[in-house]
Coordinates of N, CA and C in Angstrom, one line a residue:
M1 N 20.0 -12.9 -31.5 CA 20.0 -14.6 -31.2 C 18.2 -14.5 -31.6
R2 N 18.1 -16.0 -32.0 CA 17.5 -16.3 -32.5 C 16.2 -17.0 -31.8
T3 N 15.2 -17.0 -31.9 CA 14.0 -17.5 -31.6 C 14.2 -19.1 -31.8
P4 N 14.3 -20.1 -29.9 CA 13.7 -21.8 -29.7 C 13.2 -22.1 -30.6
Q5 N 13.7 -22.9 -31.3 CA 12.7 -24.0 -32.2 C 12.0 -25.0 -31.1
R6 N 10.8 -25.3 -31.2 CA 9.8 -26.7 -31.1 C 11.0 -27.7 -31.0
S7 N 10.4 -28.4 -30.0 CA 11.6 -29.5 -29.7 C 10.4 -30.7 -30.3
K8 N 11.2 -32.0 -31.0 CA 10.3 -31.9 -32.1 C 10.0 -33.6 -31.7
H9 N 9.8 -33.7 -30.3 CA 9.4 -35.0 -29.1 C 8.1 -34.1 -28.8
L10 N 8.2 -33.1 -28.1 CA 7.0 -32.6 -27.4 C 5.2 -32.6 -28.0
K11 N 4.6 -33.4 -27.9 CA 3.1 -33.0 -28.2 C 2.2 -32.2 -27.7
P12 N 1.5 -31.9 -28.5 CA 0.4 -30.5 -28.1 C -0.3 -30.8 -26.8
A13 N -1.0 -30.6 -25.6 CA -1.3 -30.4 -25.3 C -2.9 -31.0 -25.6
P14 N -3.8 -31.5 -25.5 CA -5.2 -31.6 -25.3 C -5.6 -30.3 -24.4
L15 N -6.8 -30.0 -25.6 CA -7.5 -28.7 -24.9 C -8.3 -29.5 -24.0
D16 N -9.1 -28.7 -22.9 CA -9.3 -29.1 -22.1 C -10.5 -28.3 -23.2
T17 N -11.5 -29.0 -23.7 CA -12.9 -28.2 -24.5 C -14.6 -29.2 -23.7
P18 N -15.6 -28.5 -23.9 CA -16.8 -29.2 -23.8 C -17.3 -30.3 -24.9
C19 N -17.3 -31.2 -24.3 CA -17.8 -32.3 -25.1 C -18.5 -31.8 -26.5
V20 N -18.3 -31.9 -27.5 CA -19.9 -31.2 -27.7 C -20.3 -32.8 -28.9
I21 N -22.2 -32.8 -28.6 CA -22.9 -34.2 -29.0 C -23.2 -33.8 -30.7
P22 N -22.3 -34.6 -31.2 CA -23.2 -34.5 -33.0 C -24.1 -34.8 -33.5
L23 N -25.1 -33.6 -34.1 CA -26.9 -33.1 -34.1 C -27.3 -34.2 -33.9
R24 N -26.9 -35.3 -34.8 CA -26.9 -36.5 -35.6 C -28.0 -37.5 -33.4
E25 N -26.9 -36.9 -33.1 CA -26.7 -38.0 -32.1 C -27.8 -37.1 -30.8
A26 N -27.6 -35.6 -31.2 CA -28.9 -34.8 -30.0 C -30.1 -35.1 -31.0
G27 N -30.7 -35.9 -31.8 CA -31.9 -36.0 -32.3 C -32.8 -34.7 -33.7
Q28 N -31.3 -34.2 -33.8 CA -31.7 -32.6 -34.9 C -31.0 -32.2 -36.0
T29 N -31.6 -32.5 -36.6 CA -31.2 -31.5 -38.2 C -29.8 -30.7 -38.3
K30 N -28.9 -30.7 -39.5 CA -29.0 -29.5 -39.3 C -29.7 -28.6 -39.7
E31 N -30.2 -28.3 -40.8 CA -31.4 -27.1 -41.2 C -32.6 -26.9 -39.4
T32 N -32.9 -27.7 -38.6 CA -33.1 -27.0 -37.8 C -32.5 -26.4 -36.9
S33 N -30.8 -27.0 -36.5 CA -29.9 -26.0 -35.6 C -29.6 -24.6 -36.6
F34 N -29.1 -25.3 -37.0 CA -28.9 -23.1 -38.1 C -30.2 -22.3 -38.4
S35 N -31.2 -23.0 -38.6 CA -32.1 -22.3 -38.5 C -32.6 -21.4 -37.3
I36 N -32.5 -22.6 -36.2 CA -33.2 -21.5 -35.0 C -31.6 -20.8 -34.6
A37 N -30.3 -20.6 -35.0 CA -29.3 -20.2 -34.6 C -29.3 -18.2 -35.4
R38 N -29.8 -19.0 -36.4 CA -29.7 -17.8 -37.5 C -31.3 -17.0 -37.5
S39 N -32.0 -17.5 -36.8 CA -33.6 -16.9 -36.0 C -33.4 -15.9 -34.4
R40 N -31.9 -16.4 -33.7 CA -31.9 -15.7 -32.3 C -31.1 -15.0 -32.5
L41 N -30.3 -15.4 -33.8 CA -28.3 -14.5 -34.1 C -29.3 -12.8 -35.3
H42 N -30.5 -12.9 -35.5 CA -30.6 -12.2 -36.4 C -31.3 -10.4 -34.9
V43 N -30.7 -9.6 -36.2 CA -30.6 -8.2 -35.9 C -32.1 -7.8 -34.9
S44 N -32.9 -8.2 -36.1 CA -34.8 -7.8 -35.1 C -35.3 -8.8 -34.3
A45 N -34.3 -9.4 -33.6 CA -34.5 -10.6 -32.8 C -34.4 -10.4 -31.3
V46 N -35.8 -10.0 -30.8 CA -35.4 -9.1 -29.7 C -36.2 -10.9 -28.7
P47 N -35.0 -11.3 -27.7 CA -35.7 -12.7 -26.5 C -36.8 -12.8 -25.7
E48 N -37.3 -13.2 -25.2 CA -38.2 -12.9 -24.4 C -37.8 -12.5 -22.9
S49 N -36.9 -12.3 -22.7 CA -36.4 -11.9 -21.6 C -34.9 -10.9 -21.9
L50 N -34.6 -9.7 -21.8 CA -33.5 -8.5 -21.8 C -32.3 -9.9 -20.2
P51 N -31.3 -10.5 -20.8 CA -30.5 -10.9 -19.7 C -30.3 -9.4 -18.9
C52 N -29.4 -9.2 -18.2 CA -28.9 -8.6 -16.8 C -29.8 -7.0 -17.3
R53 N -30.3 -6.5 -17.2 CA -31.3 -5.8 -18.1 C -32.7 -5.4 -17.2
E54 N -32.2 -6.5 -16.0 CA -34.2 -5.8 -15.2 C -33.5 -4.4 -14.1
D55 N -32.9 -3.7 -13.8 CA -32.6 -2.6 -12.9 C -33.0 -1.6 -14.5
Q56 N -32.2 -1.8 -15.3 CA -32.6 -0.9 -16.2 C -34.2 -0.6 -16.7
F57 N -34.6 -1.9 -17.1 CA -36.0 -1.5 -17.4 C -36.7 -1.6 -16.1
A58 N -36.4 -1.6 -15.0 CA -37.8 -0.6 -13.4 C -37.4 0.6 -14.1
D59 N -36.4 0.7 -14.3 CA -35.9 2.3 -14.4 C -37.1 3.2 -14.5
I60 N -37.3 2.6 -16.2 CA -37.6 3.0 -17.3 C -39.0 3.1 -16.7
Y61 N -39.2 1.1 -16.5 CA -41.1 0.9 -16.7 C -41.6 2.2 -15.8
Y62 N -41.2 2.2 -14.5 CA -41.5 3.2 -13.3 C -41.9 4.4 -13.7
F63 N -40.7 4.9 -14.2 CA -40.6 7.0 -15.1 C -41.9 6.9 -15.8
L64 N -42.0 5.9 -16.5 CA -43.0 6.1 -17.2 C -43.8 6.3 -17.1
E65 N -44.6 5.2 -15.7 CA -45.2 4.5 -16.2 C -46.0 5.8 -14.6
S66 N -45.3 6.3 -14.3 CA -45.2 7.2 -12.6 C -46.1 9.1 -14.3
K67 N -45.3 9.1 -15.0 CA -45.8 10.1 -16.1 C -47.1 9.6 -16.0
L68 N -47.8 8.3 -17.1 CA -49.0 8.3 -17.7 C -50.1 8.5 -16.8
E69 N -50.0 7.9 -15.2 CA -50.5 7.9 -14.2 C -51.2 9.5 -14.0
E70 N -50.1 9.8 -14.1 CA -50.4 11.6 -13.8 C -50.6 12.4 -14.8
K71 N -50.4 11.4 -15.6 CA -51.1 12.5 -17.3 C -50.1 14.2 -17.4
T72 N -48.3 13.4 -17.5 CA -47.8 14.6 -17.4 C -46.6 14.3 -17.5
G73 N -45.7 15.2 -18.2 CA -44.4 15.1 -19.5 C -43.5 14.5 -18.2
G74 N -42.6 14.1 -19.3 CA -41.1 14.2 -18.6 C -40.2 13.9 -19.8
C75 N -39.2 13.8 -19.1 CA -38.1 13.5 -20.4 C -37.2 12.6 -19.5
M76 N -36.8 11.4 -20.3 CA -35.5 10.2 -19.5 C -33.9 10.5 -20.6
Y77 N -33.6 10.6 -20.4 CA -32.5 10.5 -21.1 C -31.5 9.5 -20.9
I78 N -31.5 8.1 -22.4 CA -30.5 6.5 -22.4 C -30.0 7.3 -23.2
S79 N -28.7 6.3 -23.0 CA -27.1 6.5 -23.2 C -26.4 5.7 -22.8
G80 N -25.8 5.2 -24.4 CA -24.7 3.8 -23.8 C -24.5 3.7 -25.3
V81 N -23.2 2.5 -25.3 CA -22.3 2.1 -26.3 C -23.6 1.8 -27.8
P82 N -23.1 1.9 -28.6 CA -24.5 0.6 -29.1 C -24.4 -1.0 -29.2
G83 N -25.3 -1.6 -29.2 CA -25.1 -3.1 -29.3 C -25.6 -3.0 -28.1
T84 N -25.5 -2.4 -27.2 CA -25.9 -3.3 -25.4 C -27.6 -3.0 -25.1
G85 N -28.4 -2.9 -26.1 CA -30.2 -3.8 -25.4 C -31.0 -1.7 -24.6
K86 N -30.5 -0.6 -25.5 CA -31.3 0.6 -25.1 C -32.8 0.5 -25.5
T87 N -32.1 0.2 -26.9 CA -33.6 0.6 -27.3 C -35.0 -0.7 -27.2
A88 N -33.7 -2.0 -26.8 CA -34.7 -3.2 -26.8 C -35.8 -3.1 -25.7
T89 N -34.5 -2.8 -24.8 CA -35.2 -2.5 -22.9 C -36.6 -1.4 -22.8
V90 N -36.5 -0.2 -23.7 CA -37.5 0.7 -23.5 C -38.7 0.0 -24.8
R91 N -38.4 -0.5 -25.8 CA -39.6 -1.3 -26.9 C -40.0 -2.1 -25.5
D92 N -39.5 -3.4 -25.1 CA -39.7 -4.1 -23.8 C -40.6 -3.6 -22.7
V93 N -40.4 -2.2 -22.5 CA -41.2 -1.6 -21.2 C -42.1 -1.2 -21.8
L94 N -42.0 -0.8 -23.0 CA -43.5 -0.2 -23.6 C -45.2 -1.6 -24.4
K95 N -43.5 -2.3 -24.6 CA -44.3 -3.3 -24.5 C -45.7 -4.1 -23.2
H96 N -44.5 -3.3 -22.1 CA -45.5 -4.2 -20.8 C -46.4 -3.3 -20.3
I97 N -46.3 -1.5 -20.4 CA -46.9 -0.8 -20.5 C -48.7 -1.0 -21.0
N98 N -47.7 -2.1 -22.4 CA -49.4 -1.7 -23.9 C -49.7 -2.0 -22.6
D99 N -50.2 -3.0 -21.6 CA -51.0 -4.4 -21.2 C -51.8 -3.6 -20.2
G100 N -51.7 -1.6 -20.2 CA -52.3 -0.8 -18.8 C -53.6 -0.4 -19.4
D101 N -54.0 -0.1 -19.2 CA -55.2 1.0 -19.6 C -54.5 2.5 -19.5
Y102 N -53.8 2.6 -20.1 CA -53.0 4.4 -20.3 C -53.0 4.8 -22.3
D103 N -53.3 6.1 -22.1 CA -54.3 6.7 -23.5 C -52.6 7.4 -23.7
Y104 N -52.0 7.3 -24.9 CA -50.6 7.6 -25.4 C -51.0 7.1 -26.7
Q105 N -50.0 8.4 -27.3 CA -49.5 8.1 -28.3 C -47.4 8.1 -27.9
M106 N -46.5 7.2 -28.2 CA -45.5 6.8 -28.3 C -44.9 7.1 -29.5
I107 N -43.8 7.8 -29.6 CA -43.1 8.1 -31.1 C -41.2 8.1 -31.4
E108 N -41.6 7.5 -31.6 CA -39.6 6.7 -31.6 C -39.0 8.2 -32.6
I109 N -38.1 8.4 -32.7 CA -37.2 8.9 -33.7 C -35.3 8.7 -33.1
N110 N -35.7 7.9 -34.1 CA -34.0 7.7 -34.5 C -33.0 9.3 -34.5
G111 N -32.5 8.8 -33.6 CA -31.4 10.3 -34.3 C -30.1 10.4 -34.6
M112 N -30.1 9.3 -35.4 CA -28.5 8.5 -35.8 C -29.3 9.0 -37.6
K113 N -30.5 9.3 -38.0 CA -30.9 9.3 -39.0 C -30.9 10.6 -39.5
L114 N -31.4 11.9 -38.0 CA -31.4 13.5 -38.3 C -29.6 13.8 -38.4
S115 N -29.6 14.6 -39.3 CA -27.9 15.5 -40.3 C -28.1 16.8 -38.7
D116 N -28.8 16.9 -38.2 CA -28.8 18.4 -37.2 C -29.8 18.1 -36.3
P117 N -29.5 18.3 -35.0 CA -30.2 18.2 -34.1 C -31.0 19.0 -34.3
K118 N -31.6 20.1 -34.9 CA -32.9 21.4 -35.5 C -33.6 20.4 -36.1
Q119 N -33.2 19.4 -36.3 CA -34.0 18.6 -37.9 C -35.6 18.0 -36.4
L120 N -34.8 17.5 -35.3 CA -36.2 17.2 -34.2 C -36.8 17.8 -33.8
Y121 N -36.8 19.7 -33.9 CA -38.0 20.1 -34.0 C -39.1 19.7 -34.9
H122 N -38.7 20.0 -36.4 CA -39.7 19.6 -37.3 C -40.0 18.6 -37.5
L123 N -39.7 17.9 -37.3 CA -39.7 16.3 -37.3 C -41.3 15.9 -36.2
F124 N -41.0 17.2 -34.4 CA -41.8 16.9 -33.9 C -43.4 18.1 -34.7
T125 N -43.3 19.2 -35.6 CA -44.1 19.8 -35.3 C -45.1 18.7 -36.9
G126 N -44.1 18.0 -37.2 CA -44.9 17.8 -38.4 C -45.8 16.5 -38.0
I127 N -44.7 15.7 -36.9 CA -46.0 14.6 -36.5 C -47.3 15.2 -35.8
L128 N -46.9 17.2 -34.8 CA -48.2 17.6 -33.9 C -49.2 17.6 -35.5
K129 N -48.7 18.6 -36.5 CA -49.7 18.9 -37.7 C -50.7 16.9 -38.3
G130 N -49.6 16.3 -38.4 CA -50.6 15.0 -39.0 C -49.7 15.0 -40.2
R131 N -48.7 15.8 -40.6 CA -48.0 15.1 -41.8 C -47.7 13.7 -41.9
R132 N -47.3 13.3 -43.0 CA -46.5 12.6 -43.1 C -44.8 11.6 -43.0
L133 N -43.8 11.6 -42.4 CA -42.8 11.6 -42.4 C -42.1 9.9 -43.1
R134 N -40.8 10.5 -42.7 CA -39.8 9.2 -43.9 C -40.7 8.6 -42.5
Q135 N -40.4 6.7 -42.6 CA -40.5 5.9 -42.1 C -39.3 5.5 -40.9
T136 N -38.1 5.7 -41.9 CA -36.7 4.8 -41.6 C -36.7 5.8 -40.7
T137 N -37.5 7.4 -40.0 CA -36.8 8.4 -39.4 C -37.7 8.2 -37.8
V138 N -38.6 8.0 -38.5 CA -40.0 8.2 -37.0 C -40.8 7.0 -36.7
T139 N -41.2 6.8 -36.5 CA -41.9 5.6 -35.7 C -43.3 6.3 -34.5
C140 N -43.8 6.0 -35.5 CA -45.4 5.8 -34.3 C -46.3 5.3 -33.9
Y141 N -46.4 4.6 -32.3 CA -46.5 4.1 -32.1 C -48.2 4.0 -31.3

């Protein structure tokens, strides 16, 4: 059985794509549009607000705020597939909490840089004793 051949008489239907205005007509140059897109898509770029993360933001914010007000410790486990905004959401919450009058030290440990979970205790004791640690693994705020 052979695959049917396309008729030479049929022309492909035009795609229903939105009209794209050339950059010059939009009043922008290529360099400007490219540099804006590049900066917005850079891995270190954090948007002003994280879309579709309002519920997670509120959960984390109220948890941390209650612990800071009560001056108690607590633990919150945040998980998800890479690239979904976990770290960005937590950092956004911390940015807003820093606007308050709280006295705390935040320590961020990149678990992906640890070869063994037991290293976590070594890092914590090192921080408590004031030892300098590798910046790629630990960030203190």
